[in-house]
Coordinates of C-alpha atoms and ligand atoms in Angstrom, one line a residue:
M1 CA -3.8 29.9 -1.9
T2 CA -6.4 29.0 0.7
S3 CA -5.4 26.3 3.2
Q4 CA -6.1 22.7 2.2
H5 CA -8.1 20.1 4.1
L6 CA -6.5 16.6 4.3
L7 CA -8.4 13.5 5.4
I8 CA -6.0 10.9 6.8
I9 CA -7.3 7.3 6.9
T10 CA -6.1 5.0 9.7
G11 CA -2.5 5.9 10.4
A12 CA -1.4 9.1 12.0
K13 CA 1.8 9.2 14.0
N14 CA 4.1 12.0 12.8
K15 CA 2.1 12.5 9.5
P16 CA 0.2 15.6 10.6
D17 CA 3.4 17.5 11.2
L18 CA 4.9 16.3 8.0
A19 CA 1.8 17.2 6.0
R20 CA 1.5 20.6 7.6
R21 CA 5.2 21.3 6.9
V22 CA 4.6 20.9 3.1
S23 CA 1.2 22.7 3.2
P24 CA 1.1 25.6 5.7
G25 CA -2.2 26.1 7.5
L26 CA -3.3 22.6 6.4
R27 CA -6.4 21.3 8.3
I28 CA -6.4 17.6 9.0
S29 CA -9.3 15.2 9.8
L30 CA -8.7 11.6 10.8
I31 CA -10.9 8.5 10.5
T32 CA -9.1 5.6 12.1
R33 CA -9.9 2.2 13.7
Q34 CA -9.6 1.2 17.3
E35 CA -6.6 -1.1 16.6
M36 CA -4.7 2.0 15.2
W37 CA -5.8 4.4 18.0
H38 CA -2.3 4.3 19.5
T39 CA -1.0 6.0 16.3
V40 CA -2.8 9.1 17.2
W41 CA 0.0 10.9 19.0
D42 CA -1.5 14.3 19.4
M43 CA -5.3 15.0 19.2
E44 CA -4.6 18.8 19.0
K45 CA -3.2 18.3 15.5
F46 CA -6.6 17.4 14.1
E47 CA -9.8 19.3 13.3
R48 CA -11.6 16.1 14.2
V49 CA -10.9 12.4 14.9
I50 CA -13.3 9.5 14.4
V51 CA -12.4 6.1 15.8
L52 CA -14.3 3.1 14.5
P53 CA -14.5 -0.5 15.7
D54 CA -12.1 -2.7 13.7
D55 CA -15.0 -4.5 11.9
T56 CA -16.8 -1.4 10.7
G57 CA -18.0 -1.9 7.1
D58 CA -17.1 0.3 4.1
A59 CA -20.6 2.0 4.0
E60 CA -20.0 3.5 7.4
W61 CA -16.5 4.8 6.6
L62 CA -17.9 6.3 3.4
A63 CA -20.9 7.9 5.2
L64 CA -18.6 9.5 7.8
A65 CA -16.2 10.8 5.1
R66 CA -19.1 12.3 3.2
T67 CA -20.3 14.0 6.4
I68 CA -16.9 15.5 7.1
H69 CA -16.8 16.6 3.4
A70 CA -20.2 18.3 3.7
L71 CA -19.0 20.2 6.8
D72 CA -15.5 21.1 5.6
P73 CA -14.7 20.1 2.0
I74 CA -11.8 17.6 1.7
D75 CA -9.1 18.4 -0.8
A76 CA -6.8 15.4 -0.4
V77 CA -6.7 11.9 1.1
G78 CA -3.7 10.2 2.7
N79 CA -3.0 6.8 4.2
F80 CA 0.6 6.1 5.0
T81 CA 0.0 2.6 6.4
E82 CA -0.8 -0.8 4.9
K83 CA -4.2 -1.0 6.5
D84 CA -7.6 0.3 5.2
L85 CA -6.1 1.4 1.8
D86 CA -9.3 0.0 0.4
K87 CA -11.4 2.4 2.5
A88 CA -9.2 5.3 1.5
A89 CA -9.6 4.3 -2.2
A90 CA -13.4 4.1 -1.9
I91 CA -13.6 7.4 -0.1
A92 CA -11.3 9.2 -2.6
A93 CA -13.3 7.8 -5.5
D94 CA -16.6 8.9 -3.9
L95 CA -15.3 12.4 -3.2
D96 CA -13.7 12.6 -6.7
I97 CA -10.2 13.1 -5.2
N98 CA -7.1 11.9 -7.1
W99 CA -5.9 8.7 -5.3
H100 CA -5.0 5.1 -6.0
S101 CA -7.8 3.1 -7.5
A102 CA -9.4 0.2 -5.7
E103 CA -7.7 -2.2 -8.2
T104 CA -4.3 -0.8 -7.4
V105 CA -4.8 -1.0 -3.7
Q106 CA -6.0 -4.6 -4.1
A107 CA -3.1 -5.6 -6.3
V108 CA -0.5 -4.1 -3.9
G109 CA -2.0 -5.4 -0.6
D110 CA -2.9 -8.9 -1.7
K111 CA 0.2 -10.9 -2.7
F112 CA -1.8 -13.4 -4.7
W113 CA -3.6 -10.7 -6.7
M114 CA -0.2 -9.0 -7.3
R115 CA 1.2 -12.2 -8.7
R116 CA -1.8 -12.6 -11.0
R117 CA -1.4 -9.0 -12.4
L118 CA 2.3 -9.4 -12.9
L119 CA 1.8 -12.7 -14.7
E120 CA -0.9 -11.3 -17.0
T121 CA 1.3 -8.3 -17.9
G122 CA 4.4 -10.4 -18.4
V123 CA 6.4 -8.5 -15.7
D124 CA 7.1 -11.5 -13.5
E125 CA 5.9 -15.1 -13.9
T126 CA 6.6 -16.4 -10.4
P127 CA 4.1 -19.3 -9.9
C128 CA 1.9 -18.8 -6.9
E129 CA -1.2 -20.4 -5.3
V130 CA -3.5 -19.6 -2.4
V131 CA -3.6 -22.2 0.4
T132 CA -6.0 -22.4 3.4
S133 CA -5.1 -25.8 4.8
P134 CA -2.1 -28.1 5.2
E135 CA -3.7 -30.3 2.6
D136 CA -3.9 -27.4 0.1
L137 CA -0.3 -26.6 0.8
R138 CA 0.8 -30.2 0.1
E139 CA -1.1 -30.3 -3.2
A140 CA 0.1 -26.9 -4.3
A141 CA 3.7 -27.9 -3.4
E142 CA 3.5 -31.0 -5.6
R143 CA 2.3 -28.9 -8.5
L144 CA 4.8 -26.1 -8.0
G145 CA 7.9 -28.1 -7.0
Y146 CA 10.5 -27.2 -4.3
P147 CA 12.0 -24.9 -3.0
L148 CA 9.0 -22.8 -2.1
I149 CA 8.0 -19.9 0.1
C150 CA 4.8 -20.0 2.1
K151 CA 3.6 -16.7 3.6
P152 CA 0.5 -14.8 4.6
R153 CA -1.5 -13.6 1.6
R154 CA -1.7 -10.1 3.2
G155 CA 1.5 -10.3 5.2
I156 CA 3.5 -7.4 6.7
S157 CA 6.6 -7.1 8.8
S158 CA 8.1 -10.5 7.8
Q159 CA 5.6 -12.4 9.9
G160 CA 5.0 -16.0 9.1
I161 CA 7.5 -16.4 6.3
S162 CA 8.4 -20.1 5.7
R163 CA 10.9 -21.7 3.3
L164 CA 10.1 -25.2 2.2
A165 CA 13.0 -27.3 0.9
G166 CA 10.9 -30.4 0.6
P167 CA 7.8 -32.3 1.8
E168 CA 9.3 -32.7 5.3
D169 CA 8.8 -28.9 5.8
L170 CA 5.1 -28.9 4.9
D171 CA 3.6 -29.2 8.4
G172 CA 6.0 -26.8 10.1
A173 CA 5.6 -24.2 7.3
F174 CA 1.9 -24.2 7.5
A175 CA 1.9 -23.8 11.2
W176 CA 4.5 -21.1 11.2
S177 CA 2.9 -19.1 8.3
S178 CA -0.6 -19.4 9.9
G179 CA 0.8 -18.1 13.1
G180 CA 1.9 -15.0 11.2
T181 CA -1.6 -14.1 10.2
R182 CA -2.8 -13.4 13.8
D183 CA -2.9 -9.6 13.4
L184 CA -3.9 -9.5 9.7
D185 CA -7.3 -9.1 8.0
S186 CA -7.0 -12.4 6.3
T187 CA -5.8 -15.9 7.4
D188 CA -5.2 -17.0 3.8
L189 CA -1.6 -18.1 2.9
I190 CA 0.1 -18.2 -0.4
V191 CA 2.8 -20.5 -1.6
E192 CA 5.2 -19.5 -4.4
R193 CA 8.5 -20.3 -6.0
F194 CA 11.5 -19.5 -3.8
H195 CA 13.9 -17.2 -5.5
A196 CA 17.5 -17.6 -4.4
G197 CA 19.7 -14.5 -4.6
D198 CA 20.5 -11.1 -3.1
E199 CA 17.7 -8.9 -2.0
Y200 CA 17.2 -5.2 -2.8
S201 CA 14.6 -2.6 -2.2
V202 CA 13.8 0.1 -4.7
E203 CA 12.5 3.5 -3.7
C204 CA 10.5 5.2 -6.5
L205 CA 8.7 8.4 -6.9
S206 CA 5.7 8.5 -9.3
E207 CA 4.0 11.6 -10.6
D208 CA 1.1 11.4 -13.1
G209 CA 2.2 7.9 -14.0
R210 CA 5.9 8.8 -14.6
H211 CA 8.3 6.9 -12.4
L212 CA 11.7 7.9 -11.1
V213 CA 14.0 5.3 -9.4
V214 CA 15.4 7.4 -6.6
S215 CA 17.6 4.7 -5.0
I216 CA 18.3 1.0 -4.8
T217 CA 19.2 -0.5 -1.4
K218 CA 20.9 -3.8 -0.7
K219 CA 19.4 -5.8 2.2
F220 CA 21.0 -8.3 4.5
A221 CA 18.5 -10.8 6.0
D222 CA 18.5 -13.7 8.4
R223 CA 18.2 -16.8 6.1
E224 CA 16.0 -18.8 8.4
H225 CA 13.2 -16.4 9.3
F226 CA 13.9 -13.6 6.8
V227 CA 14.2 -10.8 9.3
E228 CA 16.2 -7.9 8.0
L229 CA 19.6 -7.5 9.6
G230 CA 20.8 -4.4 7.7
H231 CA 20.8 -2.3 4.6
V232 CA 23.2 -0.3 2.5
V233 CA 22.5 2.6 0.2
P234 CA 23.2 2.8 -2.7
A235 CA 23.4 -0.9 -3.4
P236 CA 26.7 -1.9 -5.1
L237 CA 25.5 -2.7 -8.6
D238 CA 26.8 -2.4 -12.1
P239 CA 25.0 0.0 -14.5
Q240 CA 23.4 -2.8 -16.5
T241 CA 21.9 -4.5 -13.5
T242 CA 20.7 -1.1 -12.2
T243 CA 19.0 -0.5 -15.5
R244 CA 17.4 -3.9 -15.5
I245 CA 16.0 -3.4 -12.0
A246 CA 14.7 0.1 -12.9
D247 CA 13.0 -1.3 -16.0
T248 CA 11.3 -4.2 -14.2
V249 CA 10.2 -2.1 -11.2
T250 CA 8.8 0.6 -13.5
R251 CA 6.9 -2.0 -15.6
M252 CA 5.5 -3.4 -12.3
L253 CA 4.3 0.0 -11.2
D254 CA 2.5 0.4 -14.5
A255 CA 1.1 -3.1 -14.3
L256 CA -0.3 -2.4 -10.8
G257 CA -1.6 1.0 -11.9
V258 CA 0.5 3.1 -9.5
R259 CA 0.6 6.7 -10.7
D260 CA 1.2 9.1 -7.9
T261 CA 3.1 8.4 -4.7
A262 CA 6.4 7.2 -3.2
T263 CA 6.7 3.4 -3.4
H264 CA 9.0 0.9 -1.7
T265 CA 9.5 -2.3 -3.7
E266 CA 11.3 -5.4 -2.7
I267 CA 13.1 -7.5 -5.3
I268 CA 15.4 -10.5 -5.5
L269 CA 18.1 -10.8 -8.2
T270 CA 18.3 -14.4 -9.4
G271 CA 21.1 -14.6 -11.9
D272 CA 20.0 -12.0 -14.5
A273 CA 16.3 -12.1 -13.6
V274 CA 14.7 -9.4 -11.5
R275 CA 12.0 -11.0 -9.3
I276 CA 9.4 -8.9 -7.6
V277 CA 8.7 -9.9 -3.9
E278 CA 6.2 -7.1 -3.1
T279 CA 5.6 -3.4 -3.2
H280 CA 4.1 -0.8 -1.0
L281 CA 2.2 2.5 -1.6
R282 CA 4.4 4.3 0.9
P283 CA 8.1 5.1 1.4
G284 CA 10.3 2.4 3.0
G285 CA 10.8 2.0 6.7
D286 CA 13.9 0.8 8.5
R287 CA 15.4 4.3 8.2
I288 CA 15.9 3.6 4.5
T289 CA 14.3 7.0 3.7
N290 CA 16.6 8.7 6.1
M291 CA 19.6 7.1 4.5
V292 CA 18.3 7.9 1.0
A293 CA 17.7 11.5 2.0
A294 CA 21.2 11.8 3.5
V295 CA 23.0 10.5 0.4
T296 CA 20.8 11.7 -2.5
G297 CA 19.0 14.7 -0.9
V298 CA 15.6 13.3 -1.9
D299 CA 13.2 13.1 1.1
M300 CA 10.7 10.4 0.2
P301 CA 8.1 10.9 3.0
D302 CA 8.1 14.6 2.3
A303 CA 7.7 14.0 -1.5
A304 CA 4.9 11.5 -0.8
A305 CA 3.0 14.0 1.3
R306 CA 3.5 16.8 -1.3
R307 CA 2.3 14.5 -4.0
Y308 CA -0.9 13.6 -2.1
L309 CA -1.4 17.4 -1.6
G310 CA -1.2 17.9 -5.3
Q311 CA 2.3 19.4 -5.5
S312 CA 4.8 18.5 -8.2
V313 CA 7.9 16.7 -6.9
L314 CA 9.4 14.8 -9.8
A315 CA 11.5 17.4 -11.6
E316 CA 13.3 18.4 -8.3
A317 CA 13.9 14.8 -7.4
E318 CA 15.2 14.0 -10.9
Q319 CA 17.8 16.8 -10.6
A320 CA 18.9 15.5 -7.2
V321 CA 19.3 12.0 -8.4
A322 CA 21.2 13.1 -11.5
A323 CA 23.5 15.2 -9.3
Y324 CA 24.2 12.2 -7.0
E325 CA 24.9 9.9 -9.9
T326 CA 27.5 12.2 -11.4
A327 CA 29.1 13.3 -8.1
S328 CA 32.7 12.2 -7.7
D329 CA 32.6 11.9 -3.9
K330 CA 29.4 9.9 -3.3
Q331 CA 28.4 9.3 0.3
C332 CA 27.0 5.9 1.2
A333 CA 24.8 5.0 4.2
A334 CA 24.2 1.7 6.1
I335 CA 22.1 0.5 8.9
R336 CA 22.8 -2.6 11.1
Y337 CA 20.5 -4.2 13.6
A338 CA 21.4 -5.6 17.0
M339 CA 20.3 -9.2 17.3
P340 CA 21.4 -10.4 20.7
S341 CA 21.3 -14.2 21.0
T342 CA 20.3 -14.1 24.7
V343 CA 16.7 -14.6 25.7
G344 CA 15.0 -13.0 28.8
R345 CA 13.9 -9.7 30.2
V346 CA 16.1 -6.8 29.5
T347 CA 17.5 -5.1 32.7
A348 CA 19.9 -2.6 31.2
V349 CA 21.3 -1.5 27.9
E350 CA 24.9 -0.2 27.9
G351 CA 27.0 1.4 25.2
V352 CA 24.5 3.8 23.5
E353 CA 26.5 6.9 24.1
A354 CA 29.8 5.4 23.1
A355 CA 28.2 4.0 19.9
S356 CA 26.7 7.4 19.0
K357 CA 30.1 9.0 19.2
L358 CA 31.8 6.7 16.7
P359 CA 32.8 8.1 13.3
G360 CA 30.0 8.6 10.8
V361 CA 27.3 7.4 13.1
Q362 CA 24.0 9.3 12.6
E363 CA 21.6 7.5 14.9
V364 CA 21.7 4.8 17.6
T365 CA 18.3 3.6 18.8
V366 CA 17.4 0.9 21.3
M367 CA 14.1 -0.9 20.6
K368 CA 14.3 -3.4 23.5
K369 CA 14.5 -1.0 26.4
P370 CA 14.8 -2.3 30.0
G371 CA 11.6 -4.2 30.9
S372 CA 11.0 -5.6 27.4
E373 CA 11.6 -9.2 26.4
L374 CA 14.4 -10.5 24.2
T375 CA 12.9 -13.5 22.3
Q376 CA 14.1 -15.7 19.6
L377 CA 14.0 -14.1 16.2
T378 CA 10.4 -14.2 14.9
G379 CA 9.9 -11.0 13.0
S380 CA 11.2 -7.5 12.6
G381 CA 9.8 -6.8 16.0
A382 CA 12.4 -9.0 17.6
R383 CA 15.3 -6.7 16.7
A384 CA 16.8 -5.1 19.8
G385 CA 18.2 -1.9 18.4
F386 CA 20.0 -0.3 15.4
A387 CA 22.6 2.2 14.3
W388 CA 23.0 3.8 10.9
A389 CA 26.1 5.6 9.6
L390 CA 27.5 7.4 6.7
G391 CA 30.8 6.6 4.9
A392 CA 32.8 7.2 1.8
S393 CA 32.0 3.7 0.4
Q394 CA 29.4 0.9 1.1
E395 CA 32.1 -1.0 3.0
E396 CA 33.0 2.0 5.2
A397 CA 29.3 2.9 6.0
T398 CA 28.5 -0.8 6.8
A399 CA 31.6 -1.2 9.0
R400 CA 30.8 2.0 10.9
A401 CA 27.1 1.0 11.5
Q402 CA 28.3 -2.5 12.6
A403 CA 30.9 -1.0 15.0
A404 CA 28.1 1.1 16.6
V405 CA 25.8 -1.9 17.0
D406 CA 28.6 -4.0 18.5
E407 CA 29.0 -1.4 21.2
L408 CA 25.5 -2.1 22.5
R409 CA 25.2 -4.6 25.3
F410 CA 21.9 -6.0 26.5
E411 CA 21.9 -7.3 30.1
V412 CA 19.1 -9.7 30.7
E413 CA 17.5 -11.5 33.6
P414 CA 17.7 -15.1 32.3
G415 CA 15.0 -17.7 32.7
T416 CA 12.0 -15.9 31.3
P417 CA 10.9 -17.3 28.0
Ligands
LIG1 N1 9.3 -15.9 -3.4 C1 10.3 -15.6 -2.6 N2 11.5 -16.1 -2.8 C2 12.5 -15.9 -1.9 N3 12.4 -15.2 -0.7 C3 11.1 -14.6 -0.5 C4 10.0 -14.8 -1.4 N4 9.0 -14.2 -0.8 C5 9.4 -13.7 0.3 N5 10.7 -13.9 0.5 C6 11.5 -13.5 1.7 O1 10.6 -13.2 2.8 C7 10.7 -11.8 3.1 C8 9.3 -11.2 3.5 O2 8.4 -11.5 2.4 P1 7.4 -10.3 2.0 O3 6.5 -10.8 0.9 O4 8.2 -9.1 1.7 O5 6.6 -10.1 3.3 P2 6.4 -8.9 4.3 O6 5.2 -8.2 3.8 O7 6.1 -9.6 5.6 O8 7.6 -8.1 4.3 C9 11.3 -11.1 1.8 O9 11.9 -9.9 2.1 C10 12.2 -12.2 1.3 O10 13.4 -12.2 2.1
LIG2 MG1 8.4 -7.3 2.6

């Protein structure tokens, strides 16, 4: 087999290494935008890198991709971020490369569009409206009824999520959610029915339109600003609920036209109903994929890269999942985040080594290193560190991860905001 040529759009980080591992000799070109330039970790890994101003239009992206293709034919397109998926879809369609359609990318990235598709297809009827002013929000809230969630239409990373219990929350919610659109491509907000209940994420692998639920993860979140505090894999669920979740998520993937990739879907269980929060055309973050790989043996980022490069992944993953489900000594994994209540500049972080040596602990990482600021909880970026651990049960894995996080001590210089 001759070596392949992959065009990565926008995000790079460790992806060149990952892609080359699954396709030896792979050549990689990158077109990215200035805002994402920091994700180019190593220029040497690319045949060529093109960096565009953030407001560059589709026509220029397309023309540059065509030029690269003329010089060195492109076999595959990859984008492992939530930005510029529309550009990647347009380029892949133009070069006749198998990738997500423009409609799929739109339905996944735009939370209002997603709600419309899911309503039309009967998968999830959560009422939802677009709002662009406090007045819009008030009117929509009157129509929809409380409690509600207001959030950026194209939101990521839990930024700008507001819960509205009643009209007294309107102004604060609008301000908070609008503040969350600062780094996004759209300032629109949506308001939708608030779903009470436990939250889960569902890791799926799709190949030629066939979907496999690899794992379901239970999430623990801060109830005020919805920042994730921890996860446990697999989620403790009875078989009926597992089937219901798998059925809804599979129908959602079909409704949105997802056919070939790893996806990470967030859901809420409200009584018996499975409510979709959002999905992503990429594997989960927050070390979920590491934990899923550790317990089931399915490496989601690896499978996603292989899928984009045209390799079959489903049969192998199905076997691994079936083996895990029937195993008598199932391992579980959990991650917990450190959320220090202090505010100020970090001067020292103690306890990392002791935490790493605790039973079952696989990784301890400090995000707020000395010199960085501890602020009040405003998004997943405010988390100060994490640990994840394996155990023989969900409880044991969670207790072990929590014990490791409890070892971490953040010394701060008080007074700075
Ligand atoms: N309709 C809803 N009902 C209840 N909680 C919600 C709803 N929408 C969002 N949330 C909460 O806010 C979090 C972030 O929302 P999400 O749409 O996933 O945004 P992001 O793209 O920033 O992750 C969810 O994980 C969930 O905890
Ligand atoms: Mg989310």
